[in-house]
mmCIF file of C-alpha atoms in Angstrom:
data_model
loop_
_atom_site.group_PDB
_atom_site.id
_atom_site.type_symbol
_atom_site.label_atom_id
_atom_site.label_comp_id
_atom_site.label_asym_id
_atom_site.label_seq_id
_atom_site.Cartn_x
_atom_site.Cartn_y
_atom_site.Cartn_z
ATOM 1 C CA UNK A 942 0.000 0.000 0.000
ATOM 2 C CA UNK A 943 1.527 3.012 -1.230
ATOM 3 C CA UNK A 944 2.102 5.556 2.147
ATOM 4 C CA UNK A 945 0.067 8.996 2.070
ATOM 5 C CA UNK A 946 2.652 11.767 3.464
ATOM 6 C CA UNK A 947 1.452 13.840 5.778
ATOM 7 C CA UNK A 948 1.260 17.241 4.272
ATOM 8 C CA UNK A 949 -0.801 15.472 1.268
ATOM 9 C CA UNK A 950 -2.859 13.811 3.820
ATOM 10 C CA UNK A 951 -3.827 17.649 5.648
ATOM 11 C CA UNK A 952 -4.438 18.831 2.322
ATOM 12 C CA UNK A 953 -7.163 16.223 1.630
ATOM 13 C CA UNK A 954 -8.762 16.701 4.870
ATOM 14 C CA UNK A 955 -8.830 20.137 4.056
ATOM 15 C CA UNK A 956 -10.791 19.978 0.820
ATOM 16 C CA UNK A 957 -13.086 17.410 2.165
ATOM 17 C CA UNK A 958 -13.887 19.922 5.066
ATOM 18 C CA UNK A 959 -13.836 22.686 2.602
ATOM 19 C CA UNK A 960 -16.637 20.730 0.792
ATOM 20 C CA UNK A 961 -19.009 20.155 3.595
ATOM 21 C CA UNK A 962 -20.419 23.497 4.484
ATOM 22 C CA UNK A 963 -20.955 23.728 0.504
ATOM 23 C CA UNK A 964 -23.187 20.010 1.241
ATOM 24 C CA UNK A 965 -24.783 21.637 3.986
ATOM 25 C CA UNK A 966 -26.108 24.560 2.387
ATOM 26 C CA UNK A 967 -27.338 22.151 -0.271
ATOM 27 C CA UNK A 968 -29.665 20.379 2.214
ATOM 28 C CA UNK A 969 -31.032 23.661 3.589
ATOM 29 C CA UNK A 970 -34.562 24.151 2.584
ATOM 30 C CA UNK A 971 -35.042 27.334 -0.141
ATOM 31 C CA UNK A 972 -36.031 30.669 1.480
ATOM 32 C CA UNK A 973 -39.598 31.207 0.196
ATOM 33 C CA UNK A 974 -40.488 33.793 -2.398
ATOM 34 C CA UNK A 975 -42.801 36.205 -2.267
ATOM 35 C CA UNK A 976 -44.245 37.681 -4.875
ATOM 36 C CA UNK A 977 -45.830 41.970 -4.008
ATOM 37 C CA UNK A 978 -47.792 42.946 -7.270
ATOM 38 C CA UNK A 979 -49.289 46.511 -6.794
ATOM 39 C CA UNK A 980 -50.898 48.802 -9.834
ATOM 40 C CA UNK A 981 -49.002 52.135 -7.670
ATOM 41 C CA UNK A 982 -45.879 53.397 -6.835
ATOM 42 C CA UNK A 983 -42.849 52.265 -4.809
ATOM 43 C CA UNK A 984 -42.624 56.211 -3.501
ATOM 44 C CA UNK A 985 -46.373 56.087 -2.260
ATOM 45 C CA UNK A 986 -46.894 52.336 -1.618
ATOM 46 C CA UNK A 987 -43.946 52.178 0.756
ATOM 47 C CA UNK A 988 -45.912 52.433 3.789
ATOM 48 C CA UNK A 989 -48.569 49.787 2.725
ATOM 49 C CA UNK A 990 -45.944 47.637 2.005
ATOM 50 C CA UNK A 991 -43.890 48.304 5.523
ATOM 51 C CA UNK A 992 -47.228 47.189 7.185
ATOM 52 C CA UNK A 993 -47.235 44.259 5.159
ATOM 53 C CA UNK A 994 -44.148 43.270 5.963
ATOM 54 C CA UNK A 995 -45.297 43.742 9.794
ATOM 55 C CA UNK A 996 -48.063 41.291 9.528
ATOM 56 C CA UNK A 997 -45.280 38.895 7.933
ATOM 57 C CA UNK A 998 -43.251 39.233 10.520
ATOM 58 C CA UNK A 999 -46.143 38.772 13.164
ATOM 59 C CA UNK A 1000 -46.013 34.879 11.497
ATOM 60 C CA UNK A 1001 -42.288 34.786 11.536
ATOM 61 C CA UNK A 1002 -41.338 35.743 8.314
ATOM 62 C CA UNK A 1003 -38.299 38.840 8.134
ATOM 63 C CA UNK A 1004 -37.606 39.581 4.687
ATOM 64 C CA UNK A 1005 -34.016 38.956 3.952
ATOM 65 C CA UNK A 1006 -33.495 36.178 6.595
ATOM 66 C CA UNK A 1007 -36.567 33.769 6.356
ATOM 67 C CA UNK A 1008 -38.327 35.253 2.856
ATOM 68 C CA UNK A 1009 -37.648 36.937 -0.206
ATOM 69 C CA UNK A 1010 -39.907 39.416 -1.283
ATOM 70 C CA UNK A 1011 -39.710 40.108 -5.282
ATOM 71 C CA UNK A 1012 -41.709 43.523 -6.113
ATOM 72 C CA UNK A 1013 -43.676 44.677 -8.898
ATOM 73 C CA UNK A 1014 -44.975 48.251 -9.807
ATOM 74 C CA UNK A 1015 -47.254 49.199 -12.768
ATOM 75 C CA UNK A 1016 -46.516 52.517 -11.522
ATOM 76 C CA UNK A 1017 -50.781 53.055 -12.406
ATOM 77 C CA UNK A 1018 -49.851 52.007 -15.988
ATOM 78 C CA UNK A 1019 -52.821 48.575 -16.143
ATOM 79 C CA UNK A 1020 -52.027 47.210 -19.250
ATOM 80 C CA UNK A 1021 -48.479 46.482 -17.834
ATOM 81 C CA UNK A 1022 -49.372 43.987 -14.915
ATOM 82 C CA UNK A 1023 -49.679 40.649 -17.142
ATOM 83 C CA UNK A 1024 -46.115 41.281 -18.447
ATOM 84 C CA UNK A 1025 -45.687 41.618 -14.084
ATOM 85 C CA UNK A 1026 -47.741 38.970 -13.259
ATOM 86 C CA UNK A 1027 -45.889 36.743 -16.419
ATOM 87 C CA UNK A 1028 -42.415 37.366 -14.847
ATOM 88 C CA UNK A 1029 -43.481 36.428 -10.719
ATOM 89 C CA UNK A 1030 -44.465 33.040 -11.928
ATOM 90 C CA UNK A 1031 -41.556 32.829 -13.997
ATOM 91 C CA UNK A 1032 -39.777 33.445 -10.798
ATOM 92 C CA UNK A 1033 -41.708 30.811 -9.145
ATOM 93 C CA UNK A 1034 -43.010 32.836 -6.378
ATOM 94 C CA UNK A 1035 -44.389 30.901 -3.387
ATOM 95 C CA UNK A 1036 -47.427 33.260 -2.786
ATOM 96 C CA UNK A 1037 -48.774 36.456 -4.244
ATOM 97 C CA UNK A 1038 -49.492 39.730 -2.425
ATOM 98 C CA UNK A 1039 -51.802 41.999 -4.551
ATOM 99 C CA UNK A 1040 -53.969 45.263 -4.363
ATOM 100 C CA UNK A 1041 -57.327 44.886 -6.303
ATOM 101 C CA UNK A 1042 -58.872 45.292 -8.264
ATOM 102 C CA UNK A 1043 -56.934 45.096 -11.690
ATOM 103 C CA UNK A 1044 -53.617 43.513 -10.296
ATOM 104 C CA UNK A 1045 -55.880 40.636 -8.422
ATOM 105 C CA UNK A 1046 -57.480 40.538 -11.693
ATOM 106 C CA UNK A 1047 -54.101 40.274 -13.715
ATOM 107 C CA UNK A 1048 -52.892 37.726 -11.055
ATOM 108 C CA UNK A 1049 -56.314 35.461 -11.079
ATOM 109 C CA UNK A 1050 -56.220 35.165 -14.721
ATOM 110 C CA UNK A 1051 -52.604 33.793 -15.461
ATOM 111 C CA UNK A 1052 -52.639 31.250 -12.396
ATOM 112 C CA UNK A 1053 -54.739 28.806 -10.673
ATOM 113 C CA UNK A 1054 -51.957 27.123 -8.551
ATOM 114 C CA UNK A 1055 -50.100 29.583 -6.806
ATOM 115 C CA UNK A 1056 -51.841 31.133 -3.928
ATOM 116 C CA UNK A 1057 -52.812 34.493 -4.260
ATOM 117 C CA UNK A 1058 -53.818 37.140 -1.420
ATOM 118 C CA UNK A 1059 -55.503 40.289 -1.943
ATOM 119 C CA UNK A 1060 -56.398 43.590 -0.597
ATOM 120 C CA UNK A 1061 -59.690 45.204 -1.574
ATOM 121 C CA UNK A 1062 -62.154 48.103 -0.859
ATOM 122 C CA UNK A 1063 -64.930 46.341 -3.044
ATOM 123 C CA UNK A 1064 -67.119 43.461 -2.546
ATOM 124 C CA UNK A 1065 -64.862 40.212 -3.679
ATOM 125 C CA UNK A 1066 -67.918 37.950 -4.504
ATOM 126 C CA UNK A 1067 -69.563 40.851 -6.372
ATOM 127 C CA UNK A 1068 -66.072 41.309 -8.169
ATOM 128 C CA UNK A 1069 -65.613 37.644 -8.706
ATOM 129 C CA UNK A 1070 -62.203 37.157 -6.824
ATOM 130 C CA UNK A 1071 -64.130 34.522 -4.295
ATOM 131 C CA UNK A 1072 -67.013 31.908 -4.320
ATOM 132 C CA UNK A 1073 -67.983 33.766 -0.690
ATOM 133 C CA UNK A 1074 -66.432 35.437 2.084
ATOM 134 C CA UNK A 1075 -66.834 32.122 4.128
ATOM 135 C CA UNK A 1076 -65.625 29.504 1.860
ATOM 136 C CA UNK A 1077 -63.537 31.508 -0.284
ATOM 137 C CA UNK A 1078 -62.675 28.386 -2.762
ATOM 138 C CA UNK A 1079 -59.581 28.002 -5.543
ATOM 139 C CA UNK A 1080 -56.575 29.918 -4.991
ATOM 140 C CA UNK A 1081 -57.708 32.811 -3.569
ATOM 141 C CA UNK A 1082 -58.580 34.685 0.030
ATOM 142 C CA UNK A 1083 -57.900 38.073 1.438
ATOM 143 C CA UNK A 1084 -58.672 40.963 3.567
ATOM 144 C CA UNK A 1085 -61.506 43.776 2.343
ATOM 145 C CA UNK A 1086 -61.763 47.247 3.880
ATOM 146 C CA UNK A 1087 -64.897 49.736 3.867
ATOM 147 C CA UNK A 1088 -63.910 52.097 1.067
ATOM 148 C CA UNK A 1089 -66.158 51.081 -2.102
ATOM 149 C CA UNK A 1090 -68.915 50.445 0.246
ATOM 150 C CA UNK A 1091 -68.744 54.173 1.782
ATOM 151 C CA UNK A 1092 -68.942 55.729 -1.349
ATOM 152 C CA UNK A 1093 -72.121 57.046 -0.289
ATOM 153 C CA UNK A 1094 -71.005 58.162 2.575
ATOM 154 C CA UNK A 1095 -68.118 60.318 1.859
ATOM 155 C CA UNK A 1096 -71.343 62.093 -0.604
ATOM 156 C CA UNK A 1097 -73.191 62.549 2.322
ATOM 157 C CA UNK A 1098 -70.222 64.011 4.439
ATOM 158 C CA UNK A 1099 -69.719 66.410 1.530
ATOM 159 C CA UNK A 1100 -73.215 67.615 1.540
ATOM 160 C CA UNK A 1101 -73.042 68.329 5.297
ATOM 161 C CA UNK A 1102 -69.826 71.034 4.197
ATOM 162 C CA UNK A 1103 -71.680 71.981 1.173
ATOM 163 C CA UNK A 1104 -75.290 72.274 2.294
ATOM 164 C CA UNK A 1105 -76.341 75.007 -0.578
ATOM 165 C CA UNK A 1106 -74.758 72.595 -3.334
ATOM 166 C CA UNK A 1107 -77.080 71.448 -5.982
ATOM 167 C CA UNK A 1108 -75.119 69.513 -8.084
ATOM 168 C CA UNK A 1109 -71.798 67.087 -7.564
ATOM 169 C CA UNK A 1110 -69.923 65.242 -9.478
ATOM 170 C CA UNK A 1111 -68.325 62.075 -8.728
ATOM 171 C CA UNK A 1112 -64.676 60.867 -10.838
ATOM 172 C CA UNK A 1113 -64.704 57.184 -11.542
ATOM 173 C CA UNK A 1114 -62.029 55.506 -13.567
ATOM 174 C CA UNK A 1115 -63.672 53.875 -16.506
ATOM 175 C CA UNK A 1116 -60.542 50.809 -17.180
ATOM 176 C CA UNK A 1117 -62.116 49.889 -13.550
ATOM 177 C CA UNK A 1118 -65.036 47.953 -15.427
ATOM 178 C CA UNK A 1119 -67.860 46.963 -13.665
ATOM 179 C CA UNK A 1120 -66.362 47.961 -10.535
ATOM 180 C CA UNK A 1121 -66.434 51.955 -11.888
ATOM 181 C CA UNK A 1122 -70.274 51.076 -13.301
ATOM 182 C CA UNK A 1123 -70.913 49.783 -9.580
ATOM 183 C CA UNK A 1124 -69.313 53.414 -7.676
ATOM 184 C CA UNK A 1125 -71.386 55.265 -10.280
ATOM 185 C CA UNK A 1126 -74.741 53.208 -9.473
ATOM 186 C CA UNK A 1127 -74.273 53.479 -5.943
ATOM 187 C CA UNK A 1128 -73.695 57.198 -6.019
ATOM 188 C CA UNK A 1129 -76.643 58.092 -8.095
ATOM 189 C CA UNK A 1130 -78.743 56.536 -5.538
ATOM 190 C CA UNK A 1131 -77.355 58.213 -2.690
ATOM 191 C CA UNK A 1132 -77.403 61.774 -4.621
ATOM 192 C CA UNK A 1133 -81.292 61.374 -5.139
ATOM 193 C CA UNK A 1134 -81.992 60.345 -1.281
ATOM 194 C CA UNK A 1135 -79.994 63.596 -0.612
ATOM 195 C CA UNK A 1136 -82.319 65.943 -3.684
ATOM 196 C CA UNK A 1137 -79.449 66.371 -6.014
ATOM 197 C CA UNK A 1138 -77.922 66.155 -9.250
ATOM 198 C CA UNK A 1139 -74.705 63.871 -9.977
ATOM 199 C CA UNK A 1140 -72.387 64.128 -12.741
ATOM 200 C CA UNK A 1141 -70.178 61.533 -13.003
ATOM 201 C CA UNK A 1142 -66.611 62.114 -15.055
ATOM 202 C CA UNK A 1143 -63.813 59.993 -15.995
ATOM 203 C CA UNK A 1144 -59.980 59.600 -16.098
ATOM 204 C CA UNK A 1145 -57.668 56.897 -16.195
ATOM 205 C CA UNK A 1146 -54.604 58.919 -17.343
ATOM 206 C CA UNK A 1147 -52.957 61.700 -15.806
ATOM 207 C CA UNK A 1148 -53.838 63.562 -19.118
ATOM 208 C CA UNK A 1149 -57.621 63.441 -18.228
ATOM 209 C CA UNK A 1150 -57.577 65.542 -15.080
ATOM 210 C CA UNK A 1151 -57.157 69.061 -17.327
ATOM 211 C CA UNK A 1152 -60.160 67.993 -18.482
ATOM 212 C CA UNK A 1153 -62.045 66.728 -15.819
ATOM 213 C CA UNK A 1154 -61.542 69.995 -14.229
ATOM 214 C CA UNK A 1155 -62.542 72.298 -16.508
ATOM 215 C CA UNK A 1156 -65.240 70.341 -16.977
ATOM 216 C CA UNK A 1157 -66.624 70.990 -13.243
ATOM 217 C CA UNK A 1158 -66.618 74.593 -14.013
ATOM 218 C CA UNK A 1159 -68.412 74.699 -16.836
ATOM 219 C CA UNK A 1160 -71.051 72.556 -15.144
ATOM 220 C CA UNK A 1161 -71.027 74.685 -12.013
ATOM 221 C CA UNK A 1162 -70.936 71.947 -9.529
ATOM 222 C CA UNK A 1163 -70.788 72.699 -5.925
ATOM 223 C CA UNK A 1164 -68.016 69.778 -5.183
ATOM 224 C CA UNK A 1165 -66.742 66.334 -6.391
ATOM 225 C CA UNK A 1166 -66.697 62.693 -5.000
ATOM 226 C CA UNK A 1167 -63.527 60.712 -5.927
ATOM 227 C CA UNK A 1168 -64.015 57.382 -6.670
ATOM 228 C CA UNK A 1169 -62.395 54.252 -5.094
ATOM 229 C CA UNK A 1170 -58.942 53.549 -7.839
ATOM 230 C CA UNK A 1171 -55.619 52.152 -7.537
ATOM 231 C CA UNK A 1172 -54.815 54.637 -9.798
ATOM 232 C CA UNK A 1173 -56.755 57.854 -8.215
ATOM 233 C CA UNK A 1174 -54.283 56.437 -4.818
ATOM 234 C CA UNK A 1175 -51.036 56.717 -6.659
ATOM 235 C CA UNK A 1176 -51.844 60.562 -8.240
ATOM 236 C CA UNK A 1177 -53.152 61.629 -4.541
ATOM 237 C CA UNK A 1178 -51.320 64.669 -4.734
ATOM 238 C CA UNK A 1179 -51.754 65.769 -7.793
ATOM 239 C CA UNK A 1180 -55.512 65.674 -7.623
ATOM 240 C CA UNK A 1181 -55.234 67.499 -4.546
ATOM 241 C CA UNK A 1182 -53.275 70.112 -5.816
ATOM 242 C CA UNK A 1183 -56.327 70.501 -8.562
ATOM 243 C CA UNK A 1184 -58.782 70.348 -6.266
ATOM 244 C CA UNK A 1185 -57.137 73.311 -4.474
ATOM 245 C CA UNK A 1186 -56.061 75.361 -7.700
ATOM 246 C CA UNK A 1187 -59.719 75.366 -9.014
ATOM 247 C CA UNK A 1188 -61.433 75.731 -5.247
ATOM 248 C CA UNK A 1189 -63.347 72.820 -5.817
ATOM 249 C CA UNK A 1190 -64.250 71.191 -2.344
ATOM 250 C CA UNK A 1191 -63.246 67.589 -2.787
ATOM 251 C CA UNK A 1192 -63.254 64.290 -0.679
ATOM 252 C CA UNK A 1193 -61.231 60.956 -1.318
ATOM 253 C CA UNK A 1194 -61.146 57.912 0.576
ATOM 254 C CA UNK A 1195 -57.662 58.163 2.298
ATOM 255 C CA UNK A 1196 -55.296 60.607 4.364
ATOM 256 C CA UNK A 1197 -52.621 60.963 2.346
ATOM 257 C CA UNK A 1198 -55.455 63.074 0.014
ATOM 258 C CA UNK A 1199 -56.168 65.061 2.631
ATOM 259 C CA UNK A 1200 -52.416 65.553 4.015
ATOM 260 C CA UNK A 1201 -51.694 66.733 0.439
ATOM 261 C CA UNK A 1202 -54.123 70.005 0.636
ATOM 262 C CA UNK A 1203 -57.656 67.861 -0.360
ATOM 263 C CA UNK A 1204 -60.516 69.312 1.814
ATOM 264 C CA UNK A 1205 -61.310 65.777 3.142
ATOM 265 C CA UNK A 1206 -61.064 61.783 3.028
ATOM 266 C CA UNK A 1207 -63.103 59.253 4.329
ATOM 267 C CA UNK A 1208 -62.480 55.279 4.038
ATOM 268 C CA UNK A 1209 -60.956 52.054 5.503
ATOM 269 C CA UNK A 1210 -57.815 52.124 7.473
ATOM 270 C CA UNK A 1211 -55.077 50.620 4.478
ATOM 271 C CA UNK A 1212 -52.685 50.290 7.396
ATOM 272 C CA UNK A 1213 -54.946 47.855 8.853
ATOM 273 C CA UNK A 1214 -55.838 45.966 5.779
ATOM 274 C CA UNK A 1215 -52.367 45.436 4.308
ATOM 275 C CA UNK A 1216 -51.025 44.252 7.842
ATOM 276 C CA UNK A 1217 -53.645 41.974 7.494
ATOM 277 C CA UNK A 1218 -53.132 40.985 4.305
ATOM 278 C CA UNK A 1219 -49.089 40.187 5.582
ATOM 279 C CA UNK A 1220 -50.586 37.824 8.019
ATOM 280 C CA UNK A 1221 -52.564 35.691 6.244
ATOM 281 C CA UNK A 1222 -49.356 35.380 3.585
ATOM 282 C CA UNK A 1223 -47.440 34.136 6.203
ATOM 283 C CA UNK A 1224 -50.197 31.841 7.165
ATOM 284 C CA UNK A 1225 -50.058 30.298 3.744
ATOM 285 C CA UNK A 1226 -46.018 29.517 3.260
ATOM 286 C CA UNK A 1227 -46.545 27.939 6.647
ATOM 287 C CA UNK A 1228 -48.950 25.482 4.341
ATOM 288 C CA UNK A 1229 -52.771 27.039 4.990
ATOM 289 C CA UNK A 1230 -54.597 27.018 1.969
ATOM 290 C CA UNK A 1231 -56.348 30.155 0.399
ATOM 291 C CA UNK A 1232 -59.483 27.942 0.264
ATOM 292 C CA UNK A 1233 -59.829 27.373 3.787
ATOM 293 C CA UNK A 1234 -58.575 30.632 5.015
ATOM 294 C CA UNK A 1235 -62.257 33.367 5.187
ATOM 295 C CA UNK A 1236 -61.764 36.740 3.599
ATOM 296 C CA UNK A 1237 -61.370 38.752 6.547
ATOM 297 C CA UNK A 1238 -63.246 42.556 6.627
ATOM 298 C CA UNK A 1239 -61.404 45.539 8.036
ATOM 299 C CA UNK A 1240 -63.862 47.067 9.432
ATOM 300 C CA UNK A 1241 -61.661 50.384 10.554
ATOM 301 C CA UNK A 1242 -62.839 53.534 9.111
ATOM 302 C CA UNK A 1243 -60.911 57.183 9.395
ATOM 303 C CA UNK A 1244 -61.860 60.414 8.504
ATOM 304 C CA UNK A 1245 -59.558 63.615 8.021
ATOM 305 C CA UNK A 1246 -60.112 66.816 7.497
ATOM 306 C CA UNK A 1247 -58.337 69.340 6.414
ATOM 307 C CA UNK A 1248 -59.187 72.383 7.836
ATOM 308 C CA UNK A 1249 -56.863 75.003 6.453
ATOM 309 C CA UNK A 1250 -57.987 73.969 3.156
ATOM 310 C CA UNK A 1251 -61.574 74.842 4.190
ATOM 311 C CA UNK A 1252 -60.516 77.942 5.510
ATOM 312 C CA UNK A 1253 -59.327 78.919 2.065
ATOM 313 C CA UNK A 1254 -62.748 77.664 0.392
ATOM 314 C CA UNK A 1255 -64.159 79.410 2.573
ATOM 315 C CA UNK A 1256 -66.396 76.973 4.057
ATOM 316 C CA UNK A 1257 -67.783 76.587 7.508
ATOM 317 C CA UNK A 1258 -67.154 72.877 8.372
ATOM 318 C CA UNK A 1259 -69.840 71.837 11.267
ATOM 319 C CA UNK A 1260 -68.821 72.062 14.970
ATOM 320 C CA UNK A 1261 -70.152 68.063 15.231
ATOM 321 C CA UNK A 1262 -68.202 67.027 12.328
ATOM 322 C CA UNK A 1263 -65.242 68.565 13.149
ATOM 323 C CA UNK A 1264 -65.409 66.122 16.507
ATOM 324 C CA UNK A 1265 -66.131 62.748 14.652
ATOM 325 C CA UNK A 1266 -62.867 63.259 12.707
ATOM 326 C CA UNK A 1267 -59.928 61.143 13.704
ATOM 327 C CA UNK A 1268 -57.644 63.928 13.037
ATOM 328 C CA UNK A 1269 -58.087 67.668 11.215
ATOM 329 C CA UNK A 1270 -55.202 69.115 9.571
ATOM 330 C CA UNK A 1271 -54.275 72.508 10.683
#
């Protein structure tokens, strides 16, 4: 037997050590994927998707130790999200994460296998997304909030500013479908309880607000309802900043409208809801399945006001509403 010298015998247990970390890491289980498909911006979606990443963690999921999360922005640009959706399951994602209604949509129609949960202001069976909120059935579950439902609402709360107004108008994004058709409905109903008129207008590009504003002057309308859309979220400011420059007295569902000069929001905590939403995606890479998890209702709702923008509309907001706000902005 040929003898093994001793500095060639080191060298081999070397390598052989060398090589078992590498066979170790081989055995390790792959981190999970995540796949976070949104129709907005990374800019104005950031704190959605830090409480997201809270309700992850609540299950035990930290992104960059146990999970990967890969993200996707249409940046309010629609027809890009089956391209988005198209590269996630390329990518094999574990699970997807998804604001509705056109990215849950997007998502719903190019898989049936990979889990999907969603985050919605509209009805889910009424939208088709779910069989029922019970038994929610195939590949999908979520978490709803009141903001499509309280449509009416934020009407009413406008009234109460505007009392003298006759007419109002209502901006609904028409590539919305039959969820834009359903805002419209349910605001027409709500205008005649209250004796008035409602115009409703449309945009789904930035290039249609010029337009939709000079339209409310010409029809002399005495303030405008903005209706649930990703899209309307991710140009928040900028439709404040109309709303301001042509003293039109304007309500949207959610603070950051408000914060950016809009008179007034009213809708379902998105805090709330996407935490939510983090939760039950943890749930699932621990092995639930969407079809046994309920769609869970966020039943949170906040409303801001901001009162230095009333101040410059000169408009006397009531003493009573003032005190159901959860916060006015001086």
């Amino acid at each position: 037997m040929p003898r093994i010298k001793r500095r060639d015998f080191i060298a081999l247990l070397g390598g052989g050590a060398a090589a078992w970390p590498l066979a170790a890491r081989a055995q390790q289980p792959t981190m999970p994927v995540i796949g976070f498909l949104s129709s907005e911006s990374p800019d104005l979606f950031a704190y959605l998707a830090r409480a997201f990443r809270e309700g992850l963690k609540g299950t035990g999921y930290v992104e960059g130790e146990d999970v990967a999360i890969e993200y996707r922005w249409a940046d309010g640009q629609y027809d890009r999200l089956p391209a988005l959706v198209a590269d996630l399951i390329r990518r094999q994602v574990n699970v997807i994460a998804a604001n509705s209604p056109a990215p849950v949509l997007a998502a719903k129609a190019a898989t049936t296998i990979i889990p999907i949960v969603f985050a919605t202001g509209y009805d889910p069976v009424a939208a088709g997304l779910v069989a029922s909120l019970a038994r929610p059935g195939g590949n999908l579950t979520g978490v709803t909030s009141l903001t499509a439902e309280v449509g009416p609402k934020r009407l009413e709360l406008l009234h109460e500013v505007v009392p003298t107004a006759t007419a109002i108008a209502v901006l609904v994004n028409p590539a919305a479908g039959p969820l834009a058709e359903t805002i419209s409905r349910d605001l027409h109903a709500a205008a005649r309880t209250l004796g008035l008129r409602l115009h409703v207008l449309h945009a789904s590009t930035v290039r249609d607000f010029d337009t939709v504003f000079a339209t409310l002057a010409q029809l002399r309308v005495g303030g405008l309802v903005i209706g649930s859309d990703p899209f309307f979220n991710s140009q928040s400011e900028q439709l404040a900043a109309l709303a301001i420059r042509h003293a039109v007295p304007t309500i949207y569902q959610y603070r950051e409208f408000a914060a950016a000069g809009g008179l007034m929001s009213y809708g379902g905590s998105l805090t709330d809801m996407y935490r939510q939403v983090g939760v039950y995606t943890g749930r699932i890479l621990k092995g639930e399945k969407p079809a046994d998890l309920p769609v869970q209702q966020s039943t949170k709702v906040e409303l801001f006001i901001n009162f230095k923008t009333a101040k410059a509309l000169s408009l006397t907001v009531p003493l009573p509403l003032l005190g159901r706000a959860d916060e006015v902005i001086e």
